[in-house]
C-alpha atoms as a printed R data frame, in Angstrom:
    type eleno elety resid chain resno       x       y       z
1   ATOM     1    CA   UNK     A     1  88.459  99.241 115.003
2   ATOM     2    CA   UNK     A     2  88.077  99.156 118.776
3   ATOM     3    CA   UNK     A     3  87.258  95.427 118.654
4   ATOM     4    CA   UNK     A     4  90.426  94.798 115.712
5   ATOM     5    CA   UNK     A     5  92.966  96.194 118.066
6   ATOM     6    CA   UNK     A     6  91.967  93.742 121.025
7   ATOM     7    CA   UNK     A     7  92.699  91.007 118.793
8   ATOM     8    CA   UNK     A     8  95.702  92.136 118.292
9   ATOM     9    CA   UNK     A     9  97.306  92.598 121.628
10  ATOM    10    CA   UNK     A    10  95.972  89.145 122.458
11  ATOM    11    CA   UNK     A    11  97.614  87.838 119.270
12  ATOM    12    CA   UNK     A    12 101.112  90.486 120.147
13  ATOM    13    CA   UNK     A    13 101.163  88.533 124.261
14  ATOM    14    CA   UNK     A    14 100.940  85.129 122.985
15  ATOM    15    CA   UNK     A    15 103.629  86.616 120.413
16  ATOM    16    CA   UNK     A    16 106.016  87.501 122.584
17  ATOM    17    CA   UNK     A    17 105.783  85.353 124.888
18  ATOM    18    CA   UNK     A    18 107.023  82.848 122.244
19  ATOM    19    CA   UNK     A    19 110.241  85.289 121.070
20  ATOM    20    CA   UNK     A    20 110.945  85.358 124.442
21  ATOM    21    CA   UNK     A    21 110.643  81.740 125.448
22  ATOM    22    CA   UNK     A    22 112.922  81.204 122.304
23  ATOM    23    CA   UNK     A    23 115.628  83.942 122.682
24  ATOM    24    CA   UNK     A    24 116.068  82.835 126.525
25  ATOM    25    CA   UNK     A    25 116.971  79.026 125.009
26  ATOM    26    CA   UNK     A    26 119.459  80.737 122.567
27  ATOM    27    CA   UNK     A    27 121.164  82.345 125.387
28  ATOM    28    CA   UNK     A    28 121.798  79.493 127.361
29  ATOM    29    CA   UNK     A    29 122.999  77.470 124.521
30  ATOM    30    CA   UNK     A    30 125.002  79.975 123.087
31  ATOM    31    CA   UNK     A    31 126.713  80.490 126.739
32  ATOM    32    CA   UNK     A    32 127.616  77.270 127.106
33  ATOM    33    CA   UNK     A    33 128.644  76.922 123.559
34  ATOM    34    CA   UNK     A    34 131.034  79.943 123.809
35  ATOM    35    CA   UNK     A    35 132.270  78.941 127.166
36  ATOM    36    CA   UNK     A    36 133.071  75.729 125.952
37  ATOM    37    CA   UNK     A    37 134.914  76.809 122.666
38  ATOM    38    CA   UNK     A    38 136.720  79.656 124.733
39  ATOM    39    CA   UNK     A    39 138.435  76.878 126.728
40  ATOM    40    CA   UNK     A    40 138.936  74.854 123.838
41  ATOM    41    CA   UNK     A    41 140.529  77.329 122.180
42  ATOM    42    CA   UNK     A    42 142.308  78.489 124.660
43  ATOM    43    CA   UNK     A    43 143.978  75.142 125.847
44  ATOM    44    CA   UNK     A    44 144.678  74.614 121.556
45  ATOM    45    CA   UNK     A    45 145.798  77.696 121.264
46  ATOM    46    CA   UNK     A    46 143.566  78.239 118.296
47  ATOM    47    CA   UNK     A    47 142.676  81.868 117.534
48  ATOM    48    CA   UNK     A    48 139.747  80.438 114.413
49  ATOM    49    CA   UNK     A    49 137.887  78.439 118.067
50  ATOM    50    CA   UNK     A    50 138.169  81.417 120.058
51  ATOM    51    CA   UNK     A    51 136.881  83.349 117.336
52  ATOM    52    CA   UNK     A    52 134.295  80.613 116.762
53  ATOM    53    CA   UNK     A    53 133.546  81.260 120.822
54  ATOM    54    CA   UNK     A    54 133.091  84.870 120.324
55  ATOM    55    CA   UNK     A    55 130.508  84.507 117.626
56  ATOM    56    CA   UNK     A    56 128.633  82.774 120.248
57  ATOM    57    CA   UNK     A    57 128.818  85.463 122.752
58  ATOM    58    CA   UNK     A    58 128.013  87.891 120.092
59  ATOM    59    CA   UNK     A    59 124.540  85.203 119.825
60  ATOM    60    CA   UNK     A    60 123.903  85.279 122.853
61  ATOM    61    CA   UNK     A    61 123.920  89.133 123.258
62  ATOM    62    CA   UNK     A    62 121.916  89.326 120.277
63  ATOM    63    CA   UNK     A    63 119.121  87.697 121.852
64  ATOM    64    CA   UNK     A    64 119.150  89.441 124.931
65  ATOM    65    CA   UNK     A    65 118.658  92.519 122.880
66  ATOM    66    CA   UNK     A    66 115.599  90.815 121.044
67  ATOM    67    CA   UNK     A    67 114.403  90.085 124.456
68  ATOM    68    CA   UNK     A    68 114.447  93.881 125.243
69  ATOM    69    CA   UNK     A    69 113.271  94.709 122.389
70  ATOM    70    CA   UNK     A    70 110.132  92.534 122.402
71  ATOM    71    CA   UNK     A    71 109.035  93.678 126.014
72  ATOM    72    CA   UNK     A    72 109.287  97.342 124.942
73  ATOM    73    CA   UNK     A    73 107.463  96.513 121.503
74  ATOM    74    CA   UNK     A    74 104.741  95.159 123.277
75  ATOM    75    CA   UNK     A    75 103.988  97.974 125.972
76  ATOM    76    CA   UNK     A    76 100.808  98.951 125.552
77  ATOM    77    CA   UNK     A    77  99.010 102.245 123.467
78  ATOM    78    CA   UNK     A    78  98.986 105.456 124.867
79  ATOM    79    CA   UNK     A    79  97.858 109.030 124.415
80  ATOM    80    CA   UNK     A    80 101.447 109.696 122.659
81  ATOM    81    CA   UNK     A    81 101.881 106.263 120.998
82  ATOM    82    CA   UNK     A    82  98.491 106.022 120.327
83  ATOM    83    CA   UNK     A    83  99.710 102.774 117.848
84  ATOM    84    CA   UNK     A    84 101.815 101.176 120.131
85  ATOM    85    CA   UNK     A    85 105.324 100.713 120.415
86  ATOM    86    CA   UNK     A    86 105.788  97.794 117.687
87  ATOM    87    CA   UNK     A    87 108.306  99.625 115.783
88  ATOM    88    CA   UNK     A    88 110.772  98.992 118.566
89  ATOM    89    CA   UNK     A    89 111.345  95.886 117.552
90  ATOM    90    CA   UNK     A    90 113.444  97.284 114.115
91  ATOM    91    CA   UNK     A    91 115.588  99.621 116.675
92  ATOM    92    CA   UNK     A    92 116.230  96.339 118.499
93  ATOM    93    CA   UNK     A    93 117.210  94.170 115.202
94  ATOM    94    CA   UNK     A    94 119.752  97.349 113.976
95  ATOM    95    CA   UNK     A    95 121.210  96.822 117.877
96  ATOM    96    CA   UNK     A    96 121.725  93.241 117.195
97  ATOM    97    CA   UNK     A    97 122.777  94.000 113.484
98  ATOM    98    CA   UNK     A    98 125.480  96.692 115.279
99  ATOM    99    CA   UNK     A    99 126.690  94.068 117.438
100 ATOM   100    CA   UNK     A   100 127.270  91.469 114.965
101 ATOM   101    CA   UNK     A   101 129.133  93.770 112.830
102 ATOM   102    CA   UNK     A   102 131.431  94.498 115.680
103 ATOM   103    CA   UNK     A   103 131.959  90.942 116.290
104 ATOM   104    CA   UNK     A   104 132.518  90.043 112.830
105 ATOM   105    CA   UNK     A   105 135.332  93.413 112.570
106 ATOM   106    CA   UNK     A   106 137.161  92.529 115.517
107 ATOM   107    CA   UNK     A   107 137.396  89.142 114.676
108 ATOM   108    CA   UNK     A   108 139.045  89.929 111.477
109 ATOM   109    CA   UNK     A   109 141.846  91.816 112.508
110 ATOM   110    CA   UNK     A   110 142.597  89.316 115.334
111 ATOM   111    CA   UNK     A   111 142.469  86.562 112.325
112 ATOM   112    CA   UNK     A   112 145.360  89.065 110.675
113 ATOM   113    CA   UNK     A   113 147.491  89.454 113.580
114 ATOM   114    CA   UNK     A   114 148.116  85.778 113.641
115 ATOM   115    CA   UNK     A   115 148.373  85.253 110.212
116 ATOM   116    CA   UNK     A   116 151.744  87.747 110.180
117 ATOM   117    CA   UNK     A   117 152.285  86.075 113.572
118 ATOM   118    CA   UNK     A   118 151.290  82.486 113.727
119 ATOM   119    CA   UNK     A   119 151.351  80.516 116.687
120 ATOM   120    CA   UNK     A   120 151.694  76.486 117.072
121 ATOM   121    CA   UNK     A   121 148.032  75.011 117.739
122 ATOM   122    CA   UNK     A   122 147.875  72.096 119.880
123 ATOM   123    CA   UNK     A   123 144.431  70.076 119.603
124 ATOM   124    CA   UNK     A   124 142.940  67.041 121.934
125 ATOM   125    CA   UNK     A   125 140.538  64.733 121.239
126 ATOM   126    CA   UNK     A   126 138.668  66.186 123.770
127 ATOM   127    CA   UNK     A   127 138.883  69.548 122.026
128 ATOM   128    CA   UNK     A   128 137.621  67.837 118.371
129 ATOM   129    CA   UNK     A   129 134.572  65.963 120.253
130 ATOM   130    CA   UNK     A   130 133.726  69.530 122.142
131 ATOM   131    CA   UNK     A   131 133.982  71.338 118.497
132 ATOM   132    CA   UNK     A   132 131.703  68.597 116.690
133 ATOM   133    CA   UNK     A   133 129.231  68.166 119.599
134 ATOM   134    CA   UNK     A   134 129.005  72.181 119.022
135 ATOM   135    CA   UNK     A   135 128.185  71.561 115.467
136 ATOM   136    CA   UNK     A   136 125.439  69.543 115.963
137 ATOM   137    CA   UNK     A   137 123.971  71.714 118.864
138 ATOM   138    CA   UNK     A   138 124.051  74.913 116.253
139 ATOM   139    CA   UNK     A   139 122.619  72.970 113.675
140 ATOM   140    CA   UNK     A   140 119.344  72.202 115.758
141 ATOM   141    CA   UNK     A   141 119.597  75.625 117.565
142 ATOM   142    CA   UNK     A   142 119.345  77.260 114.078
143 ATOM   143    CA   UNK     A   143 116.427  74.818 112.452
144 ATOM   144    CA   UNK     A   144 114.328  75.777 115.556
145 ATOM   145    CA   UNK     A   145 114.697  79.585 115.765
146 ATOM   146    CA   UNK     A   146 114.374  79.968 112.286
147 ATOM   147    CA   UNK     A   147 111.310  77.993 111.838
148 ATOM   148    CA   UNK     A   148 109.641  79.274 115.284
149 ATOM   149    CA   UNK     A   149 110.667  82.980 113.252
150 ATOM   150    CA   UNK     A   150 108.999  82.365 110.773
151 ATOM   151    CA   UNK     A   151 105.918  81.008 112.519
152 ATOM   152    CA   UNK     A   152 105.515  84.273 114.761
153 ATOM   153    CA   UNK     A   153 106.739  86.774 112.094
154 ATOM   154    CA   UNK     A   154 109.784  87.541 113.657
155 ATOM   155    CA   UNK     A   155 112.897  89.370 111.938
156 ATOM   156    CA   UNK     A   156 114.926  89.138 114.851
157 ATOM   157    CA   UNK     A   157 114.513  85.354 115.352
158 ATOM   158    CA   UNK     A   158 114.326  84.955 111.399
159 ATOM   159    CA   UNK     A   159 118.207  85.911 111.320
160 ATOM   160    CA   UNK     A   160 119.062  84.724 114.452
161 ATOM   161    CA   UNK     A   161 118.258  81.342 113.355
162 ATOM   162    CA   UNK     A   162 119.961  81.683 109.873
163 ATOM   163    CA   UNK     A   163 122.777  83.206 111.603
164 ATOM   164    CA   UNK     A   164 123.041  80.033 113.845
165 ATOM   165    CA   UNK     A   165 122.773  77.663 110.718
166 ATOM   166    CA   UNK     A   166 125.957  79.777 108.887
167 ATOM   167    CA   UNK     A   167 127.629  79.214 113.031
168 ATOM   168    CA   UNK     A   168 127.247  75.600 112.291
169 ATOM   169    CA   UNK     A   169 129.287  75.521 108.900
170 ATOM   170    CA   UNK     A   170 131.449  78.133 110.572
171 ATOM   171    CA   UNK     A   171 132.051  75.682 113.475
172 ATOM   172    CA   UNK     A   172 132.850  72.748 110.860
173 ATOM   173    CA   UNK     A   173 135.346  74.409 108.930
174 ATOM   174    CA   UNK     A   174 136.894  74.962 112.112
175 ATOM   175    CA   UNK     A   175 136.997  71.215 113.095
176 ATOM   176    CA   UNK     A   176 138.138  70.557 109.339
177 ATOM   177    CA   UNK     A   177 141.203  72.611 109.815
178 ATOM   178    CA   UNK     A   178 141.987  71.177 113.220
179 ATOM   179    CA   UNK     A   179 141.355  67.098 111.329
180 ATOM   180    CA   UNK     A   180 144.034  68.833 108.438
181 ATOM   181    CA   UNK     A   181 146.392  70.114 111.285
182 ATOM   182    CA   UNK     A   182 146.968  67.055 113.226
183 ATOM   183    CA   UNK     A   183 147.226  65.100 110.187
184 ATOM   184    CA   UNK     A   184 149.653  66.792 107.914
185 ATOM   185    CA   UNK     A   185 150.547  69.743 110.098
186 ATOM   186    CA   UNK     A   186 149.091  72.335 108.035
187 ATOM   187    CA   UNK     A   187 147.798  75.153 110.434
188 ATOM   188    CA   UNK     A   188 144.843  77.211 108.932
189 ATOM   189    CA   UNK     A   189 143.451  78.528 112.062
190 ATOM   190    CA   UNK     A   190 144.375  82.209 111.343
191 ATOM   191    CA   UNK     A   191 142.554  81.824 107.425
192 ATOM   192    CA   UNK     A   192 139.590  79.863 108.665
193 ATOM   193    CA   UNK     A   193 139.022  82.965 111.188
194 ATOM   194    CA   UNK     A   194 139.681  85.427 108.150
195 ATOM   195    CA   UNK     A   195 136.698  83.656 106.784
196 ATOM   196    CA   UNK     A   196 134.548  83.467 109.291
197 ATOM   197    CA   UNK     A   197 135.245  86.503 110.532
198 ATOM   198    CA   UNK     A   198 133.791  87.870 106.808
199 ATOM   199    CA   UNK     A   199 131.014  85.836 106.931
200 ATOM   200    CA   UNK     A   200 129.963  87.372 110.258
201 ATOM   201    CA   UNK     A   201 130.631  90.831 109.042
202 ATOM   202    CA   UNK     A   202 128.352  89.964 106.003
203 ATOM   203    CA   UNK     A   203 125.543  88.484 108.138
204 ATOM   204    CA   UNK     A   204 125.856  91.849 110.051
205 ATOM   205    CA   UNK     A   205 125.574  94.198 107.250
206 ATOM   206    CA   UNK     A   206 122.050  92.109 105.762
207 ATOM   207    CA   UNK     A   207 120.966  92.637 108.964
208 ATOM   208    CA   UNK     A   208 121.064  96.063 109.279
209 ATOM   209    CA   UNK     A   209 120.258  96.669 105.263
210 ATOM   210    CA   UNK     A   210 117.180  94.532 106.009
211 ATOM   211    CA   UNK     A   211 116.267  96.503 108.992
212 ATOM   212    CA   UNK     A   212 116.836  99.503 107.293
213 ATOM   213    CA   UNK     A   213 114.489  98.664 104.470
214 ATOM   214    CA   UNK     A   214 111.807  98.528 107.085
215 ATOM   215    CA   UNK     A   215 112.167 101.630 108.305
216 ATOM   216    CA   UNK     A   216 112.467 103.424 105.267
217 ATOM   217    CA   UNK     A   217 109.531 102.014 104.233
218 ATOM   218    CA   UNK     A   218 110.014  98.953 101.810
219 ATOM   219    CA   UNK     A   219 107.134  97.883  99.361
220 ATOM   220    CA   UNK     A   220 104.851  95.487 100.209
221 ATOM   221    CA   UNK     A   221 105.285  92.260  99.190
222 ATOM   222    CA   UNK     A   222 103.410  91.579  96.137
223 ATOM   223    CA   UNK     A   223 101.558  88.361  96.710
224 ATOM   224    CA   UNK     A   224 100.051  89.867 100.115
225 ATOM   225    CA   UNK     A   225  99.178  92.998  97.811
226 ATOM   226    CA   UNK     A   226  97.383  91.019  95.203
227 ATOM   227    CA   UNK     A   227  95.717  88.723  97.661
228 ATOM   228    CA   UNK     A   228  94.079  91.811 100.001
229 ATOM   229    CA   UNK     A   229  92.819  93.174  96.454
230 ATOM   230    CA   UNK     A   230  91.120  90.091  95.570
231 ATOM   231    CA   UNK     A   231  90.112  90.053  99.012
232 ATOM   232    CA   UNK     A   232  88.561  93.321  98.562
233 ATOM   233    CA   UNK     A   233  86.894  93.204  95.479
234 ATOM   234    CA   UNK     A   234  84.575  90.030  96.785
235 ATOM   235    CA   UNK     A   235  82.603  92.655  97.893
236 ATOM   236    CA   UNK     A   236  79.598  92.803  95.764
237 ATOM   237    CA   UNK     A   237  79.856  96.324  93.785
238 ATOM   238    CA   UNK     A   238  83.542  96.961  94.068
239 ATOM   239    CA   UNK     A   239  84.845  97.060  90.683
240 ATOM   240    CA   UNK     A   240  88.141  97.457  91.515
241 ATOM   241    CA   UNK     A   241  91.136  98.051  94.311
242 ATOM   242    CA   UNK     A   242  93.515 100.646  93.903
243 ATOM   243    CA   UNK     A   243  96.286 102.571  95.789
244 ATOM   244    CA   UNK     A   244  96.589  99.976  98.649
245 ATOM   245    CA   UNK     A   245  99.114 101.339 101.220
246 ATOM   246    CA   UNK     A   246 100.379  99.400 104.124
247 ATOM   247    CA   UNK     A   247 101.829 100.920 107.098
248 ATOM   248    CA   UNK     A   248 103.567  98.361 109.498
249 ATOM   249    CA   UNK     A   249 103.664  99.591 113.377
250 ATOM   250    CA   UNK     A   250 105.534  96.275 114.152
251 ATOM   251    CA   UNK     A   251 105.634  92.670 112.349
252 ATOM   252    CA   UNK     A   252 101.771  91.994 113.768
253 ATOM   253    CA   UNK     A   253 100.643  95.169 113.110
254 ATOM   254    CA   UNK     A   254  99.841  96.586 109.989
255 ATOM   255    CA   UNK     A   255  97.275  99.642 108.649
256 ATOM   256    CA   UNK     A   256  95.702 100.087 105.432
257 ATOM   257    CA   UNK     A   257  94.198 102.371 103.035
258 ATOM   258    CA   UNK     A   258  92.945 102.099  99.521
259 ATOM   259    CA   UNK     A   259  90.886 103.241  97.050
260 ATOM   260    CA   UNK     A   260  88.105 100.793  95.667
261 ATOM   261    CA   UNK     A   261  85.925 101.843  92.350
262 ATOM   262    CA   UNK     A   262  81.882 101.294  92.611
263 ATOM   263    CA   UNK     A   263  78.822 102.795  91.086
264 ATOM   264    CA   UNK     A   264  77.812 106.179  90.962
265 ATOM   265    CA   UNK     A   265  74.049 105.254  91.893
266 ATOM   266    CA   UNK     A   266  75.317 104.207  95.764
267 ATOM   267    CA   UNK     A   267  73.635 105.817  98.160
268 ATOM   268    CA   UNK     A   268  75.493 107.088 101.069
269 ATOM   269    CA   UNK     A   269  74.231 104.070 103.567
270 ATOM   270    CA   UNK     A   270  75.120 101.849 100.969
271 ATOM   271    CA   UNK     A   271  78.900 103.069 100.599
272 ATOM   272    CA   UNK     A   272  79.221 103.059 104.648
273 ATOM   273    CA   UNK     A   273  78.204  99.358 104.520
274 ATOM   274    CA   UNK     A   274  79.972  98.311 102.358
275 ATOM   275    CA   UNK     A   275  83.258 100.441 103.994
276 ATOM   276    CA   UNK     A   276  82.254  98.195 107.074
277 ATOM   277    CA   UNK     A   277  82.170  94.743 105.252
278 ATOM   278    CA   UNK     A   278  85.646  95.306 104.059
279 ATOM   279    CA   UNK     A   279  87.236  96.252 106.204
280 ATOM   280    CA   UNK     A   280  85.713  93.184 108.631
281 ATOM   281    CA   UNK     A   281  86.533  90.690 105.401
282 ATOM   282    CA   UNK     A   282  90.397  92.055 105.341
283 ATOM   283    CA   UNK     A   283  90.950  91.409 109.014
284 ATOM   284    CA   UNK     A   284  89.318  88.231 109.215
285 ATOM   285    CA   UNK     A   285  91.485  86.792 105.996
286 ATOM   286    CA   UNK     A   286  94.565  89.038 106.771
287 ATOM   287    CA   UNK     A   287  94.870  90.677 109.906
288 ATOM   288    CA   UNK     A   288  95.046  93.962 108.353
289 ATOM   289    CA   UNK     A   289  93.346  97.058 110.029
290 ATOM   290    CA   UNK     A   290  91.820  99.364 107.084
291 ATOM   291    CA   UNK     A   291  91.861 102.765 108.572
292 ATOM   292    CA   UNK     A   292  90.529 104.460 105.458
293 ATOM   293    CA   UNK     A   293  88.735 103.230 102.071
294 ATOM   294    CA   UNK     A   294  88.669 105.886  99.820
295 ATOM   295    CA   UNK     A   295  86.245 105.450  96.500
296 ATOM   296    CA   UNK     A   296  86.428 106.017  92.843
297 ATOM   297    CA   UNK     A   297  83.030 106.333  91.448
298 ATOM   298    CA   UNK     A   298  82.214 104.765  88.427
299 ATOM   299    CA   UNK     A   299  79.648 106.584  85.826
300 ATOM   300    CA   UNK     A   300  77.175 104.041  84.791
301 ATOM   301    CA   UNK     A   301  74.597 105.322  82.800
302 ATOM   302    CA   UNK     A   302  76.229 107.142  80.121
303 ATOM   303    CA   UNK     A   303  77.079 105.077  76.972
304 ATOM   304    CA   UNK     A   304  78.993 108.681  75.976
305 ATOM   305    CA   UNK     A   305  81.205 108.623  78.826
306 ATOM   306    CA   UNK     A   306  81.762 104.658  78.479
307 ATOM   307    CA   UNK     A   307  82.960 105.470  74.867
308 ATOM   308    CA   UNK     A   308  85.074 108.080  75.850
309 ATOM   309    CA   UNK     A   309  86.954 105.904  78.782
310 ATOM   310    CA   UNK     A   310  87.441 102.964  76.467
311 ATOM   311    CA   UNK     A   311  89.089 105.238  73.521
312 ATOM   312    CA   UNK     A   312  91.028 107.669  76.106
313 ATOM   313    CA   UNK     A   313  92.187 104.260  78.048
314 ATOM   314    CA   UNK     A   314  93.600 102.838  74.380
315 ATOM   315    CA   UNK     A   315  95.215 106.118  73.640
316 ATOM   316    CA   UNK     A   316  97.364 105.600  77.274
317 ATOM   317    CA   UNK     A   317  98.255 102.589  77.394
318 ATOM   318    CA   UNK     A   318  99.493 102.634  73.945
319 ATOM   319    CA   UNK     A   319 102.461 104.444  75.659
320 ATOM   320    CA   UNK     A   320 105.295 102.674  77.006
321 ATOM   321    CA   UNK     A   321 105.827 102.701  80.396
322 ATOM   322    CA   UNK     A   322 102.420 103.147  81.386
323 ATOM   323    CA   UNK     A   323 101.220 100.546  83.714
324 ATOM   324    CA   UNK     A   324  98.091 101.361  84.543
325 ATOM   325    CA   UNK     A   325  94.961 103.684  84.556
326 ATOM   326    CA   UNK     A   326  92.201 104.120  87.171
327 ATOM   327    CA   UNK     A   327  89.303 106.118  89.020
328 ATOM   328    CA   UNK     A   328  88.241 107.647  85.647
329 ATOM   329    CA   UNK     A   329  85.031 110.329  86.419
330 ATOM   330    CA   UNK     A   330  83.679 112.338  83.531
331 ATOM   331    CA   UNK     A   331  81.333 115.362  84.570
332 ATOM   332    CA   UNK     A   332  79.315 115.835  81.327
333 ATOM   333    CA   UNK     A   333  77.669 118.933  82.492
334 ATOM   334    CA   UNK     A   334  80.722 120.656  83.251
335 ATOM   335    CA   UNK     A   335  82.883 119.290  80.630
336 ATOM   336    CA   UNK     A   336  85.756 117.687  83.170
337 ATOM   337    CA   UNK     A   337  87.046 114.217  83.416
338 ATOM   338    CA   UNK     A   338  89.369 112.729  86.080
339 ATOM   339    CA   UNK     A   339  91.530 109.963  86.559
340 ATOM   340    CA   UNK     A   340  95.019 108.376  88.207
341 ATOM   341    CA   UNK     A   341  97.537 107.349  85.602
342 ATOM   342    CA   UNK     A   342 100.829 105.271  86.762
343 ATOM   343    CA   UNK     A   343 103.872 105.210  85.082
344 ATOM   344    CA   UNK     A   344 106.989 102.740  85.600
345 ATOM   345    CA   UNK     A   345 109.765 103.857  88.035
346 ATOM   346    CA   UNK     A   346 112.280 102.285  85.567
347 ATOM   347    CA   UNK     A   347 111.185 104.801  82.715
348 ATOM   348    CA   UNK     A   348 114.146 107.680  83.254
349 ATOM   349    CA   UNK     A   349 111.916 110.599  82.356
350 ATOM   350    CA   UNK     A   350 108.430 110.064  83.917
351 ATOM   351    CA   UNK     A   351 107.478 113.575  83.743
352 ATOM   352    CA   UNK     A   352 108.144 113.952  80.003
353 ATOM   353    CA   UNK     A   353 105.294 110.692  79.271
354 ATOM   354    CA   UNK     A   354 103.091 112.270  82.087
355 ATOM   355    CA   UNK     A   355 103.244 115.509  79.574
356 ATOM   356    CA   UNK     A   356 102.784 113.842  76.347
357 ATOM   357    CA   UNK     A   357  99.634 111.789  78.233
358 ATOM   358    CA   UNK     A   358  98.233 115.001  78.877
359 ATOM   359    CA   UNK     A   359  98.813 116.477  75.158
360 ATOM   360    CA   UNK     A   360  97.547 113.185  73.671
361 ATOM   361    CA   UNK     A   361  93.836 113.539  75.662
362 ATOM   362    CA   UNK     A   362  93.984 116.996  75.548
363 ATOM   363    CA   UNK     A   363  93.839 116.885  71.343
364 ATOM   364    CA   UNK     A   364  91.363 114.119  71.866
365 ATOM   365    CA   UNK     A   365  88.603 116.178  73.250
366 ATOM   366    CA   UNK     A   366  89.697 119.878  73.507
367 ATOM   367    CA   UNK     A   367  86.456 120.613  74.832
368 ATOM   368    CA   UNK     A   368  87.207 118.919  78.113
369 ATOM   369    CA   UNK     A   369  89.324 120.054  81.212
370 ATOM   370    CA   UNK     A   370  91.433 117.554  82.295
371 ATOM   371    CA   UNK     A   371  92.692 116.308  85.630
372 ATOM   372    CA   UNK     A   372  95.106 113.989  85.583
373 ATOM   373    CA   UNK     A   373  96.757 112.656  88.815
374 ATOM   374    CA   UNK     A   374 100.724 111.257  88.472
375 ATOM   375    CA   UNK     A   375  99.651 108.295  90.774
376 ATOM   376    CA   UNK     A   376 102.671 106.125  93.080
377 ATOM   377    CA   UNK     A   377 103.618 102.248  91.838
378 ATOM   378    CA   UNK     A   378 103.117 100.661  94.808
């Protein structure tokens, strides 16, 4: 564990260091982009480029927050964080979301107030060169955040990136409706700002719902769920994976647990082992720290009990809405069997099947105390 968590903060500082190195590129160019289009926009009296200017701002702001937010992510453990700070980087990215949202608000009732006022624009060439040159600049701006994002695992560069492609079209329409105004006359500054002004609003409000998601605790993706399972059940004697939970303490730090099904004739040096192996095969292949592998113990040398979880397995998942059953344990001796039953969340009345599961095994051996556990889809 000890060993895992060095490897980590190595991994975190070389991390950061690239979010930073990245966010303090997107600041410059979004400063001089914004200063730029504020001048523009000024000296065309356009209210859609000084909008387009203030998006910029709103940029560049967003990535000094990401820069805050990634020095404070990566302070160190301590006795009262004992998992580090990670999860400061989703406080940061609902910061960034807040801002955006502001930006994108403001802007729209600007856009409305000239709209039932309109002013005369008056565009350069200079001004159409300084809005297409600013085009271009988002464009690559946006292709390299996004990709270095998604190299580093990085929300906050992620959308900063896509937000900078959307500032690109953004920044086109905005030169189209300048080309359309100096050749038929036709102003659309105020509408083009209506526009982008709603597009920034609706980058803001992903943002945050995305953000959100993460701290409410959204479900794992199911590809990296599927592949730590088959991951797990390599192992020589493990049967099966069940009830994997992931617990993220930042985007490069993640914690495990599940429950894996072996034989009953283990011995306790054995299961300890093979706990080890693991979780050393899981972060090797997926950078995953299992903190706790719980087992399901498979009875192997009754053909009785076999029989019985074949027929009582049949009898389930006849039902609809039942997606799976696992860690079935029958005590002969005692007359008690065990197991973990899931049921779909889409199914409106979960506890009503869980009940009917229960009467259906009960009938089919009366003789037997059941315990039967409602497990979580996850």
């Amino acid at each position: 564990m000890e060993q895992n968590n060095m490897d980590l903060s190595r991994a975190m500082e070389n991390r950061n260091k690239i979010i930073i190195r990245t966010s303090v590129i997107g600041i410059i160019a979004n400063i001089f982009l914004a200063g730029f289009k504020a001048v523009v926009g000024v000296m065309a009296n356009s209210i859609a480029v000084i909008l387009d200017a203030v998006n910029n701002l709103s940029d560049a702001m967003s990535s000094v927050i990401t820069i805050i937010g990634t020095k404070l992510a990566g302070k160190r453990p301590d006795k009262k964080h004992p998992l580090g700070y990670g999860r400061i980087e989703y406080l940061s990215a609902m910061i960034v979301a807040a801002i955006v949202l502001y930006a994108g608000i403001t802007s729209l009732v600007e856009s409305i107030k000239k709209m039932i006022h309109p002013e005369k624009a008056d565009y350069s060439v200079i001004s159409l060169i300084v809005i297409a040159s600013a085009v271009a600049v988002k464009l690559i701006l946006g292709s390299f955040v996004k990709k270095t994002g998604e190299k580093v695992n990085s929300g906050s560069l992620i959308a900063s990136g896509s937000d900078a492609l959307f500032d690109a079209i953004l920044s086109a329409s905005v030169l189209l409706s300048a080309v359309i105004y100096l050749i038929w006359g036709v102003g659309l500054e105020p509408y083009v700002g209506v526009i982008i002004s709603l597009f920034i609003i609706r980058s803001g409000i992903e943002m945050l719902t995305d953000t959100l998601d993460e701290i409410l605790g959204r479900r794992a993706d199911r590809e990296q769920v599927e592949q730590l399972k088959k991951t797990i059940c390599e192992e020589e004697n493990v049967s099966g994976a069940y009830d994997l939970i992931l617990h993220s303490y930042g985007p490069e730090k993640t914690i495990g647990s599940v429950h894996v099904e072996i034989p009953d004739t283990l011995t306790a040096n054995e299961i300890d082992m093979l706990e080890r192996r693991i979780s050393q095969r899981v972060f090797a292949k997926h950078g995953v720290i299992m903190a706790g592998i719980g087992i399901y113990s498979i009875n192997t040398e009754s053909d009785e009990i076999n029989a019985m979880r074949s027929e009582i397995t049949r009898v389930i998942m006849e039902h609809e809405g039942v997606l799976q059953l696992h860690g079935f344990y029958a005590d002969l001796e005692h007359k008690t069997v065990t197991f973990d039953v899931i049921i779909d969340y889409a199914l409106k009345d979960r506890e009503s099947l869980y009940e009917h599961i229960s009467e259906d095994v009960r009938r089919l051996y009366p003789d037997y105390e059941f315990h039967i556990n409602l497990d979580i889809d996850i």
